[in-house]
Amino acid sequence: IARGILCEDVEVCVFNLRTSDWSVIIKEIIESRLIAIGSPTLNMGMFPSVGGFLTFLKGIRPPNKKAAAFGSYGWGKGAAQAINEELEKMKFDVLESYELKYIPTQEQLHSCFEYGRKLAQEIK
């Protein structure tokens, strides 16, 4: 997804919510036009670290931002929808989400790239 965004000459920052300082991520979000948040599905919802970060982000309420959710699942979907619901509550302009089942194939990785391009075009 990030490579697809870069292909459209749009700057990208990628963060791991478990290892990155959330304050640094918030600073980047405030300065960006689009955020994309990803999570694998766990118990029909998002990973706890993603939920915690979205709770942290709620207090900031960055205005006039587009957002997208992406994720993976095994037996049942849920993460992307749960992320979208939280983003909508924060008044983000929520774009189409993207989900994959299991580990992505080469074809699905290409689809991720194209999804990134589509996201970049939304803010150009």
PDB file of C-alpha atoms in Angstrom:
ATOM      1  CA  ILE A   1       0.000   0.000   0.000  1.00  0.00           C
ATOM      2  CA  ALA A   2       2.792   2.418   0.936  1.00  0.00           C
ATOM      3  CA  ARG A   3       4.641   1.662  -2.310  1.00  0.00           C
ATOM      4  CA  GLY A   4       1.503   2.421  -4.306  1.00  0.00           C
ATOM      5  CA  ILE A   5       1.165   5.782  -2.554  1.00  0.00           C
ATOM      6  CA  LEU A   6       4.833   6.568  -3.205  1.00  0.00           C
ATOM      7  CA  CYS A   7       4.400   5.647  -6.858  1.00  0.00           C
ATOM      8  CA  GLU A   8       1.980   8.587  -7.101  1.00  0.00           C
ATOM      9  CA  ASP A   9       4.665  10.954  -5.713  1.00  0.00           C
ATOM     10  CA  VAL A  10       2.935  11.303  -2.361  1.00  0.00           C
ATOM     11  CA  GLU A  11       5.098  11.197   0.765  1.00  0.00           C
ATOM     12  CA  VAL A  12       4.487   8.249   3.090  1.00  0.00           C
ATOM     13  CA  CYS A  13       5.374   7.529   6.717  1.00  0.00           C
ATOM     14  CA  VAL A  14       4.872   3.986   7.990  1.00  0.00           C
ATOM     15  CA  PHE A  15       4.595   3.321  11.729  1.00  0.00           C
ATOM     16  CA  ASN A  16       4.288   0.216  13.882  1.00  0.00           C
ATOM     17  CA  LEU A  17       1.910   1.062  16.736  1.00  0.00           C
ATOM     18  CA  ARG A  18       3.654  -1.342  19.109  1.00  0.00           C
ATOM     19  CA  THR A  19       7.118   0.169  18.649  1.00  0.00           C
ATOM     20  CA  SER A  20       6.588   3.791  17.559  1.00  0.00           C
ATOM     21  CA  ASP A  21       6.016   6.756  19.862  1.00  0.00           C
ATOM     22  CA  TRP A  22       2.335   7.622  19.498  1.00  0.00           C
ATOM     23  CA  SER A  23       3.083  11.335  19.927  1.00  0.00           C
ATOM     24  CA  VAL A  24       5.314  11.202  16.842  1.00  0.00           C
ATOM     25  CA  ILE A  25       2.540   9.467  14.902  1.00  0.00           C
ATOM     26  CA  ILE A  26       0.009  12.098  15.999  1.00  0.00           C
ATOM     27  CA  LYS A  27       2.346  14.872  14.799  1.00  0.00           C
ATOM     28  CA  GLU A  28       2.520  13.232  11.367  1.00  0.00           C
ATOM     29  CA  ILE A  29      -1.259  12.800  11.280  1.00  0.00           C
ATOM     30  CA  ILE A  30      -1.811  16.476  12.057  1.00  0.00           C
ATOM     31  CA  GLU A  31       0.460  17.409   9.141  1.00  0.00           C
ATOM     32  CA  SER A  32      -1.025  14.880   6.699  1.00  0.00           C
ATOM     33  CA  ARG A  33      -4.073  14.864   4.454  1.00  0.00           C
ATOM     34  CA  LEU A  34      -4.707  11.132   4.691  1.00  0.00           C
ATOM     35  CA  ILE A  35      -4.122   8.383   7.217  1.00  0.00           C
ATOM     36  CA  ALA A  36      -4.388   4.648   6.572  1.00  0.00           C
ATOM     37  CA  ILE A  37      -4.677   2.359   9.566  1.00  0.00           C
ATOM     38  CA  GLY A  38      -4.247  -1.374   9.289  1.00  0.00           C
ATOM     39  CA  SER A  39      -4.939  -4.306  11.554  1.00  0.00           C
ATOM     40  CA  PRO A  40      -5.370  -8.041  11.346  1.00  0.00           C
ATOM     41  CA  THR A  41      -8.734  -9.238  12.629  1.00  0.00           C
ATOM     42  CA  LEU A  42      -8.765 -10.608  16.152  1.00  0.00           C
ATOM     43  CA  ASN A  43     -12.048 -11.908  17.582  1.00  0.00           C
ATOM     44  CA  MET A  44     -14.044 -10.095  14.868  1.00  0.00           C
ATOM     45  CA  GLY A  45     -12.366  -6.769  15.707  1.00  0.00           C
ATOM     46  CA  MET A  46      -9.092  -4.885  15.544  1.00  0.00           C
ATOM     47  CA  PHE A  47      -5.863  -5.604  17.408  1.00  0.00           C
ATOM     48  CA  PRO A  48      -5.763  -4.088  20.909  1.00  0.00           C
ATOM     49  CA  SER A  49      -2.825  -1.813  20.007  1.00  0.00           C
ATOM     50  CA  VAL A  50      -4.884  -0.299  17.170  1.00  0.00           C
ATOM     51  CA  GLY A  51      -7.868   0.205  19.456  1.00  0.00           C
ATOM     52  CA  GLY A  52      -5.660   1.877  22.042  1.00  0.00           C
ATOM     53  CA  PHE A  53      -4.149   4.187  19.462  1.00  0.00           C
ATOM     54  CA  LEU A  54      -7.559   5.181  18.104  1.00  0.00           C
ATOM     55  CA  THR A  55      -8.653   6.028  21.661  1.00  0.00           C
ATOM     56  CA  PHE A  56      -5.540   8.216  21.971  1.00  0.00           C
ATOM     57  CA  LEU A  57      -6.286   9.832  18.600  1.00  0.00           C
ATOM     58  CA  LYS A  58      -9.871  10.611  19.682  1.00  0.00           C
ATOM     59  CA  GLY A  59      -8.561  13.210  22.101  1.00  0.00           C
ATOM     60  CA  ILE A  60      -6.726  15.041  19.307  1.00  0.00           C
ATOM     61  CA  ARG A  61      -9.589  15.112  16.750  1.00  0.00           C
ATOM     62  CA  PRO A  62      -7.532  16.279  13.768  1.00  0.00           C
ATOM     63  CA  PRO A  63      -9.833  18.217  11.406  1.00  0.00           C
ATOM     64  CA  ASN A  64     -10.318  17.836   7.645  1.00  0.00           C
ATOM     65  CA  LYS A  65      -8.576  14.510   7.167  1.00  0.00           C
ATOM     66  CA  LYS A  66      -9.274  11.562   4.931  1.00  0.00           C
ATOM     67  CA  ALA A  67      -8.777   8.098   6.352  1.00  0.00           C
ATOM     68  CA  ALA A  68      -8.794   4.499   5.209  1.00  0.00           C
ATOM     69  CA  ALA A  69      -8.651   1.158   6.960  1.00  0.00           C
ATOM     70  CA  PHE A  70      -7.020  -2.021   5.735  1.00  0.00           C
ATOM     71  CA  GLY A  71      -6.422  -5.427   7.189  1.00  0.00           C
ATOM     72  CA  SER A  72      -6.366  -9.166   6.990  1.00  0.00           C
ATOM     73  CA  TYR A  73      -8.536 -11.931   8.379  1.00  0.00           C
ATOM     74  CA  GLY A  74      -8.732 -15.685   8.613  1.00  0.00           C
ATOM     75  CA  TRP A  75     -12.152 -17.096   9.351  1.00  0.00           C
ATOM     76  CA  GLY A  76     -14.025 -13.821   9.808  1.00  0.00           C
ATOM     77  CA  LYS A  77     -13.719 -10.151   8.919  1.00  0.00           C
ATOM     78  CA  GLY A  78     -14.059  -7.283  11.342  1.00  0.00           C
ATOM     79  CA  ALA A  79     -10.918  -5.199  11.836  1.00  0.00           C
ATOM     80  CA  ALA A  80     -11.344  -2.764   8.929  1.00  0.00           C
ATOM     81  CA  GLN A  81     -15.003  -2.201   9.724  1.00  0.00           C
ATOM     82  CA  ALA A  82     -14.239  -1.568  13.409  1.00  0.00           C
ATOM     83  CA  ILE A  83     -11.499   0.916  12.461  1.00  0.00           C
ATOM     84  CA  ASN A  84     -13.826   2.692  10.028  1.00  0.00           C
ATOM     85  CA  GLU A  85     -16.498   3.032  12.713  1.00  0.00           C
ATOM     86  CA  GLU A  86     -14.029   4.704  15.069  1.00  0.00           C
ATOM     87  CA  LEU A  87     -12.725   7.008  12.333  1.00  0.00           C
ATOM     88  CA  GLU A  88     -16.263   8.031  11.408  1.00  0.00           C
ATOM     89  CA  LYS A  89     -16.977   8.909  15.052  1.00  0.00           C
ATOM     90  CA  MET A  90     -13.958  11.229  14.893  1.00  0.00           C
ATOM     91  CA  LYS A  91     -15.376  12.907  11.756  1.00  0.00           C
ATOM     92  CA  PHE A  92     -12.733  11.651   9.327  1.00  0.00           C
ATOM     93  CA  ASP A  93     -13.758  11.470   5.672  1.00  0.00           C
ATOM     94  CA  VAL A  94     -13.568   7.665   5.538  1.00  0.00           C
ATOM     95  CA  LEU A  95     -12.599   6.103   2.212  1.00  0.00           C
ATOM     96  CA  GLU A  96     -13.148   2.569   0.974  1.00  0.00           C
ATOM     97  CA  SER A  97     -11.386  -0.036   3.103  1.00  0.00           C
ATOM     98  CA  TYR A  98      -9.322  -2.982   1.883  1.00  0.00           C
ATOM     99  CA  GLU A  99      -9.135  -6.480   3.371  1.00  0.00           C
ATOM    100  CA  LEU A 100      -7.300  -9.671   2.474  1.00  0.00           C
ATOM    101  CA  LYS A 101      -7.949 -13.230   3.561  1.00  0.00           C
ATOM    102  CA  TYR A 102      -4.937 -15.057   4.969  1.00  0.00           C
ATOM    103  CA  ILE A 103      -1.402 -14.333   3.763  1.00  0.00           C
ATOM    104  CA  PRO A 104      -1.424 -12.275   0.552  1.00  0.00           C
ATOM    105  CA  THR A 105      -0.514 -13.879  -2.763  1.00  0.00           C
ATOM    106  CA  GLN A 106       1.553 -12.018  -5.356  1.00  0.00           C
ATOM    107  CA  GLU A 107      -1.675 -11.032  -7.105  1.00  0.00           C
ATOM    108  CA  GLN A 108      -3.099  -9.662  -3.847  1.00  0.00           C
ATOM    109  CA  LEU A 109       0.130  -7.766  -3.169  1.00  0.00           C
ATOM    110  CA  HIS A 110      -0.304  -6.112  -6.556  1.00  0.00           C
ATOM    111  CA  SER A 111      -3.869  -5.289  -5.540  1.00  0.00           C
ATOM    112  CA  CYS A 112      -2.491  -3.681  -2.344  1.00  0.00           C
ATOM    113  CA  PHE A 113      -0.167  -1.578  -4.499  1.00  0.00           C
ATOM    114  CA  GLU A 114      -3.116  -0.436  -6.627  1.00  0.00           C
ATOM    115  CA  TYR A 115      -5.117   0.342  -3.491  1.00  0.00           C
ATOM    116  CA  GLY A 116      -2.252   2.581  -2.354  1.00  0.00           C
ATOM    117  CA  ARG A 117      -2.281   4.373  -5.707  1.00  0.00           C
ATOM    118  CA  LYS A 118      -6.017   4.910  -5.374  1.00  0.00           C
ATOM    119  CA  LEU A 119      -5.555   6.385  -1.878  1.00  0.00           C
ATOM    120  CA  ALA A 120      -2.883   8.760  -3.154  1.00  0.00           C
ATOM    121  CA  GLN A 121      -5.143   9.924  -5.975  1.00  0.00           C
ATOM    122  CA  GLU A 122      -7.795  10.819  -3.385  1.00  0.00           C
ATOM    123  CA  ILE A 123      -5.558  13.572  -2.005  1.00  0.00           C
ATOM    124  CA  LYS A 124      -3.918  14.851  -5.174  1.00  0.00           C
TER     125      LYS A 124
END
